[in-house]
Short mmCIF file of C-alpha atoms in Angstrom, two decimals:
data_model
loop_
_atom_site.label_atom_id
_atom_site.label_comp_id
_atom_site.label_asym_id
_atom_site.label_seq_id
_atom_site.Cartn_x
_atom_site.Cartn_y
_atom_site.Cartn_z
CA UNK J 263 -52.37 93.53 -68.36
CA UNK J 264 -51.42 92.08 -71.69
CA UNK J 265 -54.03 93.38 -74.50
CA UNK J 266 -54.14 90.89 -77.43
CA UNK J 267 -53.40 91.92 -80.95
CA UNK J 268 -55.98 89.56 -82.55
CA UNK J 269 -59.73 89.04 -82.42
CA UNK J 270 -60.79 85.40 -83.07
CA UNK J 271 -64.07 84.08 -83.98
CA UNK J 272 -65.67 80.88 -83.15
CA UNK J 273 -68.16 79.55 -85.61
CA UNK J 274 -69.76 76.08 -84.96
CA UNK J 275 -66.48 74.99 -83.03
CA UNK J 276 -64.21 75.96 -85.64
CA UNK J 277 -61.66 78.90 -85.36
CA UNK J 278 -60.65 81.28 -88.04
CA UNK J 279 -58.79 84.41 -87.74
CA UNK J 280 -60.08 87.09 -90.36
CA UNK J 281 -60.06 90.23 -88.16
CA UNK J 282 -56.40 90.13 -87.60
CA UNK J 283 -55.46 92.65 -90.50
CA UNK J 284 -53.07 91.50 -93.22
CA UNK J 285 -50.91 89.46 -90.93
CA UNK J 286 -51.32 87.38 -87.90
CA UNK J 287 -48.49 86.19 -85.89
CA UNK J 288 -46.00 86.59 -88.63
CA UNK J 289 -47.89 84.72 -91.03
CA UNK J 290 -50.72 85.39 -93.41
CA UNK J 291 -54.02 84.15 -92.42
CA UNK J 292 -53.91 81.18 -94.75
CA UNK J 293 -51.09 79.83 -92.66
CA UNK J 294 -53.66 78.91 -89.83
CA UNK J 295 -53.70 74.95 -89.54
CA UNK J 296 -56.20 73.03 -91.33
CA UNK J 297 -57.05 70.66 -88.48
CA UNK J 298 -58.66 73.20 -86.12
CA UNK J 299 -61.92 71.29 -85.54
CA UNK J 300 -63.82 70.80 -82.47
CA UNK J 301 -62.01 73.70 -80.70
CA UNK J 302 -62.33 74.11 -77.08
CA UNK J 303 -60.10 76.89 -76.22
CA UNK J 304 -58.27 79.78 -77.88
CA UNK J 305 -55.28 81.90 -76.65
CA UNK J 306 -53.16 84.36 -78.17
CA UNK J 307 -49.97 86.51 -77.38
CA UNK J 308 -48.28 89.25 -78.99
CA UNK J 309 -47.21 86.83 -81.77
CA UNK J 310 -48.60 83.59 -81.64
CA UNK J 311 -51.88 81.51 -81.18
CA UNK J 312 -52.66 78.38 -79.30
CA UNK J 313 -55.84 76.31 -79.75
CA UNK J 314 -57.13 73.38 -77.63
CA UNK J 315 -58.59 70.77 -79.52
CA UNK J 316 -59.50 67.27 -78.02
CA UNK J 317 -57.08 67.87 -75.30
CA UNK J 318 -54.33 68.56 -77.66
CA UNK J 319 -52.59 71.95 -78.49
CA UNK J 320 -52.16 73.36 -82.00
CA UNK J 321 -49.95 76.53 -82.03
CA UNK J 322 -48.99 78.76 -85.13
CA UNK J 323 -47.37 82.22 -85.50
CA UNK J 324 -43.81 83.32 -84.50
CA UNK J 325 -41.80 80.53 -83.27
CA UNK J 326 -39.81 82.05 -80.53
CA UNK J 327 -42.96 83.50 -79.07
CA UNK J 328 -44.69 80.00 -78.78
CA UNK J 329 -45.76 79.51 -82.37
CA UNK J 330 -43.52 76.56 -82.39
CA UNK J 331 -44.31 74.03 -79.59
CA UNK J 332 -42.65 70.91 -81.14
CA UNK J 333 -40.25 70.68 -78.21
CA UNK J 334 -43.24 70.04 -75.69
CA UNK J 335 -45.67 68.61 -78.09
CA UNK J 336 -45.41 65.09 -76.56
CA UNK J 337 -46.56 66.76 -73.03
CA UNK J 338 -49.31 68.70 -74.51
CA UNK J 339 -51.89 66.11 -74.16
CA UNK J 340 -55.02 66.09 -71.68
CA UNK J 341 -54.86 69.94 -71.66
CA UNK J 342 -57.83 71.88 -70.38
CA UNK J 343 -56.66 75.40 -70.87
CA UNK J 344 -53.82 77.62 -72.00
CA UNK J 345 -52.68 81.09 -70.63
CA UNK J 346 -50.24 83.46 -72.26
CA UNK J 347 -47.73 86.04 -71.31
CA UNK J 348 -46.85 88.61 -74.06
CA UNK J 349 -44.24 86.14 -75.25
CA UNK J 350 -44.94 82.60 -73.89
CA UNK J 351 -47.57 80.16 -73.13
CA UNK J 352 -48.46 77.95 -70.05
CA UNK J 353 -50.92 75.01 -70.71
CA UNK J 354 -52.92 73.50 -67.76
CA UNK J 355 -53.47 69.79 -67.93
CA UNK J 356 -56.37 67.91 -66.30
CA UNK J 357 -54.17 66.42 -63.89
CA UNK J 358 -53.13 69.75 -62.58
CA UNK J 359 -49.41 69.75 -64.13
CA UNK J 360 -48.41 72.64 -66.15
CA UNK J 361 -46.44 72.79 -69.49
CA UNK J 362 -44.68 76.03 -70.70
CA UNK J 363 -43.11 77.03 -74.00
CA UNK J 364 -42.14 80.13 -75.71
CA UNK J 365 -39.66 83.03 -74.62
CA UNK J 366 -37.81 81.67 -71.49
CA UNK J 367 -37.63 85.22 -70.20
CA UNK J 368 -41.36 85.75 -70.20
CA UNK J 369 -42.30 82.43 -68.53
CA UNK J 370 -41.61 80.17 -71.41
CA UNK J 371 -39.30 78.17 -69.05
CA UNK J 372 -40.68 76.89 -65.66
CA UNK J 373 -37.80 74.48 -64.80
CA UNK J 374 -37.07 76.15 -61.68
CA UNK J 375 -40.39 75.90 -60.11
CA UNK J 376 -41.60 72.69 -62.02
CA UNK J 377 -41.68 70.37 -59.07
CA UNK J 378 -44.12 72.84 -57.35
CA UNK J 379 -46.28 72.68 -60.28
CA UNK J 380 -48.71 70.28 -59.54
CA UNK J 381 -52.33 70.20 -58.39
CA UNK J 382 -52.74 73.49 -60.12
CA UNK J 383 -56.18 74.90 -60.66
CA UNK J 384 -55.70 78.39 -62.41
CA UNK J 385 -52.90 80.10 -64.29
CA UNK J 386 -52.86 83.84 -64.65
CA UNK J 387 -50.15 86.02 -66.59
CA UNK J 388 -48.47 89.52 -66.74
CA UNK J 389 -46.39 90.61 -69.66
CA UNK J 390 -43.17 88.86 -68.51
CA UNK J 391 -44.54 86.24 -65.82
CA UNK J 392 -46.90 83.50 -64.90
CA UNK J 393 -48.63 82.84 -61.47
CA UNK J 394 -50.27 79.66 -60.83
CA UNK J 395 -52.79 79.13 -58.02
CA UNK J 396 -52.84 75.35 -56.48
CA UNK J 397 -55.74 73.45 -55.01
CA UNK J 398 -54.63 74.24 -51.55
CA UNK J 399 -54.76 78.01 -52.49
CA UNK J 400 -50.91 78.76 -52.52
CA UNK J 401 -49.46 80.30 -55.28
CA UNK J 402 -46.31 79.55 -57.57
CA UNK J 403 -44.67 82.19 -59.79
CA UNK J 404 -42.04 82.23 -62.51
CA UNK J 405 -40.82 84.35 -65.26
CA UNK J 406 -39.00 87.60 -64.98
CA UNK J 407 -38.25 88.02 -61.32
CA UNK J 408 -38.65 91.75 -61.11
CA UNK J 409 -41.86 91.96 -63.17
CA UNK J 410 -44.01 89.49 -61.09
CA UNK J 411 -42.00 86.21 -61.44
CA UNK J 412 -40.56 86.41 -58.04
CA UNK J 413 -43.41 86.37 -55.04
CA UNK J 414 -40.92 85.53 -52.18
CA UNK J 415 -41.53 88.70 -50.36
CA UNK J 416 -45.17 88.10 -49.75
CA UNK J 417 -45.16 84.05 -50.11
CA UNK J 418 -46.12 83.72 -46.53
CA UNK J 419 -49.30 85.85 -47.21
CA UNK J 420 -50.36 83.99 -50.34
CA UNK J 421 -52.61 81.54 -48.76
CA UNK J 422 -56.28 80.57 -49.61
CA UNK J 423 -55.95 82.61 -52.89
CA UNK J 424 -58.96 82.13 -55.10
CA UNK J 425 -58.04 84.46 -57.91
CA UNK J 426 -55.21 86.31 -59.33
CA UNK J 427 -55.25 89.69 -61.48
CA UNK J 428 -52.08 90.86 -63.31
CA UNK J 429 -51.08 94.27 -64.58
CA UNK J 430 -48.08 94.34 -67.03
CA UNK J 431 -45.43 94.15 -64.24
CA UNK J 432 -47.34 93.05 -61.33
CA UNK J 433 -49.76 90.67 -59.74
CA UNK J 434 -52.73 91.06 -57.21
CA UNK J 435 -54.01 87.81 -55.58
CA UNK J 436 -57.37 87.89 -54.06
CA UNK J 437 -57.82 85.73 -50.97
CA UNK J 438 -60.92 83.84 -49.69
CA UNK J 439 -61.06 86.31 -46.83
CA UNK J 440 -61.46 89.10 -49.21
CA UNK J 441 -57.84 90.43 -48.63
CA UNK J 442 -55.71 91.46 -51.53
CA UNK J 443 -52.05 90.77 -51.82
CA UNK J 444 -49.70 92.30 -54.33
CA UNK J 445 -46.10 91.80 -55.79
CA UNK J 446 -43.99 93.05 -58.74
CA UNK J 447 -42.78 96.44 -59.57
CA UNK J 448 -43.56 98.83 -56.83
CA UNK J 449 -44.85 101.88 -58.64
CA UNK J 450 -46.75 99.86 -61.21
CA UNK J 451 -49.29 98.37 -58.83
CA UNK J 452 -46.90 95.90 -56.94
CA UNK J 453 -46.97 97.85 -53.83
CA UNK J 454 -50.51 98.42 -52.36
CA UNK J 455 -49.35 99.65 -48.92
CA UNK J 456 -51.21 103.12 -49.54
CA UNK J 457 -54.60 101.45 -49.47
CA UNK J 458 -53.82 98.24 -47.53
CA UNK J 459 -55.77 99.16 -44.55
CA UNK J 460 -58.87 99.55 -46.72
CA UNK J 461 -58.18 96.58 -49.04
CA UNK J 462 -60.30 94.19 -47.47
CA UNK J 463 -63.92 92.56 -48.38
CA UNK J 464 -62.85 92.81 -51.89
CA UNK J 465 -64.96 91.01 -54.61
CA UNK J 466 -63.12 91.87 -57.90
CA UNK J 467 -59.67 93.02 -59.13
CA UNK J 468 -58.98 94.71 -62.30
CA UNK J 469 -55.88 96.07 -63.72
CA UNK J 470 -54.52 98.54 -66.27
CA UNK J 471 -50.92 98.21 -67.65
CA UNK J 472 -49.65 100.15 -64.47
CA UNK J 473 -52.41 99.97 -61.66
CA UNK J 474 -55.04 97.93 -59.94
CA UNK J 475 -58.61 98.48 -58.84
CA UNK J 476 -60.51 96.58 -56.52
CA UNK J 477 -64.16 96.37 -56.06
CA UNK J 478 -65.46 95.84 -52.53
CA UNK J 479 -68.52 94.17 -51.23
CA UNK J 480 -70.13 97.49 -50.32
CA UNK J 481 -70.01 98.85 -54.03
CA UNK J 482 -67.15 101.18 -53.35
CA UNK J 483 -63.71 100.93 -55.29
CA UNK J 484 -60.04 101.51 -54.46
CA UNK J 485 -57.13 101.87 -56.89
CA UNK J 486 -53.39 101.90 -56.46
CA UNK J 487 -50.35 102.04 -59.02
CA UNK J 488 -49.52 104.71 -61.42
CA UNK J 489 -51.76 107.49 -61.14
CA UNK J 490 -51.69 108.21 -64.78
CA UNK J 491 -52.79 104.75 -65.50
CA UNK J 492 -55.76 104.62 -62.98
CA UNK J 493 -53.86 104.26 -59.96
CA UNK J 494 -55.50 107.26 -58.26
CA UNK J 495 -59.39 107.40 -58.05
CA UNK J 496 -59.77 110.30 -55.50
CA UNK J 497 -61.30 112.70 -57.97
CA UNK J 498 -64.23 110.39 -58.50
CA UNK J 499 -64.35 108.62 -55.41
CA UNK J 500 -67.41 110.28 -54.42
CA UNK J 501 -69.24 108.63 -57.43
CA UNK J 502 -67.60 105.17 -56.87
CA UNK J 503 -70.71 103.71 -55.22
CA UNK J 504 -73.05 100.67 -55.99
CA UNK J 505 -70.48 99.76 -58.57
CA UNK J 506 -71.45 96.33 -60.01
CA UNK J 507 -68.40 95.94 -62.82
CA UNK J 508 -65.04 97.25 -63.26
CA UNK J 509 -63.51 97.41 -66.78
CA UNK J 510 -59.96 98.31 -67.69
CA UNK J 511 -58.10 99.48 -70.79
CA UNK J 512 -54.16 99.85 -70.71
CA UNK J 513 -54.39 103.45 -69.23
CA UNK J 514 -57.83 103.83 -67.39
CA UNK J 515 -60.50 102.13 -65.55
CA UNK J 516 -64.38 102.42 -65.91
CA UNK J 517 -66.83 101.46 -63.45
CA UNK J 518 -70.49 100.60 -63.88
CA UNK J 519 -72.93 101.26 -61.29
CA UNK J 520 -76.18 99.48 -60.53
CA UNK J 521 -78.02 102.47 -61.88
CA UNK J 522 -76.41 101.80 -65.29
CA UNK J 523 -74.02 104.71 -65.06
CA UNK J 524 -70.32 104.86 -66.04
CA UNK J 525 -67.68 106.37 -63.97
CA UNK J 526 -64.08 106.78 -65.48
CA UNK J 527 -60.52 107.82 -64.26
CA UNK J 528 -56.97 107.48 -65.36
CA UNK J 529 -55.52 108.63 -68.71
CA UNK J 530 -57.49 111.88 -69.81
CA UNK J 531 -57.91 110.52 -73.40
CA UNK J 532 -59.85 107.52 -71.96
CA UNK J 533 -62.23 109.39 -69.70
CA UNK J 534 -65.70 110.26 -70.24
CA UNK J 535 -67.43 113.24 -68.75
CA UNK J 536 -70.09 112.62 -66.09
CA UNK J 537 -72.48 114.94 -67.72
CA UNK J 538 -72.62 112.68 -70.80
CA UNK J 539 -76.21 111.47 -70.93
CA UNK J 540 -75.48 108.85 -73.59
CA UNK J 541 -73.89 106.73 -70.69
CA UNK J 542 -76.99 105.65 -68.99
CA UNK J 543 -78.73 102.30 -69.04
CA UNK J 544 -75.45 100.58 -69.66
CA UNK J 545 -75.39 96.74 -69.02
CA UNK J 546 -71.74 95.54 -70.01
CA UNK J 547 -68.50 97.20 -70.83
CA UNK J 548 -65.45 96.03 -72.92
CA UNK J 549 -61.94 97.65 -73.69
CA UNK J 550 -59.27 97.64 -76.31
CA UNK J 551 -55.62 99.22 -75.21
CA UNK J 552 -56.98 102.89 -75.14
CA UNK J 553 -60.66 102.79 -75.61
CA UNK J 554 -63.97 101.68 -74.11
CA UNK J 555 -67.20 100.27 -75.54
CA UNK J 556 -70.56 100.40 -73.69
CA UNK J 557 -73.30 97.88 -74.43
CA UNK J 558 -76.66 99.54 -73.41
CA UNK J 559 -79.62 97.63 -72.41
CA UNK J 560 -81.48 98.56 -75.60
CA UNK J 561 -78.60 96.75 -77.63
CA UNK J 562 -76.83 99.89 -78.93
CA UNK J 563 -73.07 100.82 -78.17
CA UNK J 564 -71.39 103.79 -77.15
CA UNK J 565 -67.74 104.30 -77.72
CA UNK J 566 -65.01 106.78 -76.23
CA UNK J 567 -61.02 107.03 -76.03
CA UNK J 568 -58.56 106.88 -78.67
CA UNK J 569 -60.50 106.81 -82.16
CA UNK J 570 -57.68 104.76 -83.65
CA UNK J 571 -58.07 102.16 -81.46
CA UNK J 572 -61.93 101.81 -81.47
CA UNK J 573 -62.99 104.91 -79.47
CA UNK J 574 -65.21 105.77 -82.38
CA UNK J 575 -67.50 103.45 -84.34
CA UNK J 576 -67.76 105.86 -87.18
CA UNK J 577 -69.70 104.76 -90.09
CA UNK J 578 -70.47 101.38 -88.35
CA UNK J 579 -72.48 102.95 -85.63
CA UNK J 580 -76.05 102.54 -87.42
CA UNK J 581 -75.03 98.75 -87.78
CA UNK J 582 -74.61 98.52 -84.10
CA UNK J 583 -78.12 97.48 -83.04
CA UNK J 584 -79.43 94.46 -81.34
CA UNK J 585 -75.90 93.69 -80.12
CA UNK J 586 -75.36 90.86 -77.68
CA UNK J 587 -71.71 90.70 -77.09
CA UNK J 588 -68.77 93.17 -77.50
CA UNK J 589 -65.06 91.95 -77.75
CA UNK J 590 -61.96 94.17 -77.65
CA UNK J 591 -58.49 93.49 -78.85
CA UNK J 592 -55.45 96.00 -78.53
CA UNK J 593 -56.38 97.85 -81.48
CA UNK J 594 -60.19 97.23 -82.31
CA UNK J 595 -63.65 95.90 -81.38
CA UNK J 596 -65.85 93.35 -82.72
CA UNK J 597 -69.70 93.27 -81.70
CA UNK J 598 -71.85 90.25 -82.10
CA UNK J 599 -75.39 90.96 -83.21
CA UNK J 600 -78.46 88.92 -82.32
CA UNK J 601 -78.70 87.85 -86.06
CA UNK J 602 -74.96 86.37 -85.90
CA UNK J 603 -73.53 89.10 -87.87
CA UNK J 604 -70.17 90.82 -86.66
CA UNK J 605 -69.60 94.49 -86.88
CA UNK J 606 -66.11 95.68 -86.49
CA UNK J 607 -64.22 99.03 -85.94
CA UNK J 608 -61.04 100.55 -85.04
CA UNK J 609 -57.63 100.15 -86.70
CA UNK J 610 -58.38 98.75 -90.16
CA UNK J 611 -54.97 97.08 -90.17
CA UNK J 612 -55.25 95.29 -86.84
CA UNK J 613 -58.89 93.95 -86.81
CA UNK J 614 -61.11 97.05 -87.24
CA UNK J 615 -61.90 96.49 -91.09
CA UNK J 616 -63.53 92.96 -91.63
CA UNK J 617 -65.08 93.94 -95.14
CA UNK J 618 -62.72 91.54 -97.04
CA UNK J 619 -64.04 88.76 -95.08
CA UNK J 620 -67.57 89.66 -94.45
CA UNK J 621 -68.87 86.68 -96.26
CA UNK J 622 -67.38 84.63 -93.62
CA UNK J 623 -69.01 86.61 -90.75
CA UNK J 624 -72.46 84.81 -90.46
CA UNK J 625 -73.74 82.33 -88.02
CA UNK J 626 -71.04 83.52 -85.28
CA UNK J 627 -71.48 82.33 -81.84
CA UNK J 628 -68.75 83.60 -79.82
CA UNK J 629 -65.78 86.15 -80.10
CA UNK J 630 -62.42 85.97 -78.59
CA UNK J 631 -59.45 88.43 -78.17
#
């Protein structure tokens, strides 16, 4: 699971980046390209940003991490979306072809599988690798072989795949028949044999850095991978019923039940006691790398986890009313109010303090991280 360092704001189809702290992708915020109009899609990795505008891709940030796309610029036309690993980008074009750039060790070079990259309909990314679903439901992977770039051990099972979820070093593919297939580093989620006999009728997959969780059609949940990162949910399994949403930070999972209650497991810092009455009537959740934020039905927000990464909204709590959307980056959260104002909290150097650009934060329509 690659958490993003940046929060991006979309205002009337223009992109600006005031919530990234003092520096963004190795350059000051004023280095953001001026021709970012009619923006259709925005994607960020650990050091660079790519924006799709009128089918073209504009990049900025650290050159070796994808901020410099000059080598493939002539190919970056008619693009519909962009996906990022931690250090590279992959662009999906309307004709189903794929263009990659950035760190070759993290999927920035797809030469070895380029002939297979046609009729692609979806791309997912782990920290060091990419996985593409083709129109026939087959899967193509590239990047670091050990950390998800090599799916040859399960290739014969990767059929009729409808979605793929990524942890840092592994992938889990959800097939149309409700089965989940995994590969990558075994003890970080790449090996699901401990739960495989129950891993059917799956509706949704989520990942922390080192583990996966699956929501089944009967509202129950399974998890596997590193126990310290949420790979073992046995202690709360009796409470994981009627679940309707799964949310993950880097080290823990949170499940929302149809009754509006929240169940957490994984790293102790990111857990919340079941006796806490504030986590009732929740409608949606979001996460930073080590904290969660729950949006309640009354428009207020409850936070928990690492205080430095948004686990406490502190002095901003009174401002968190009539909230319509919450967005988490690695270090901070941004909440969009009904009046178009944005409220931020978390690490002040990495998006948690937006006071310097508060005059810009009005008439916002969407948040990205």
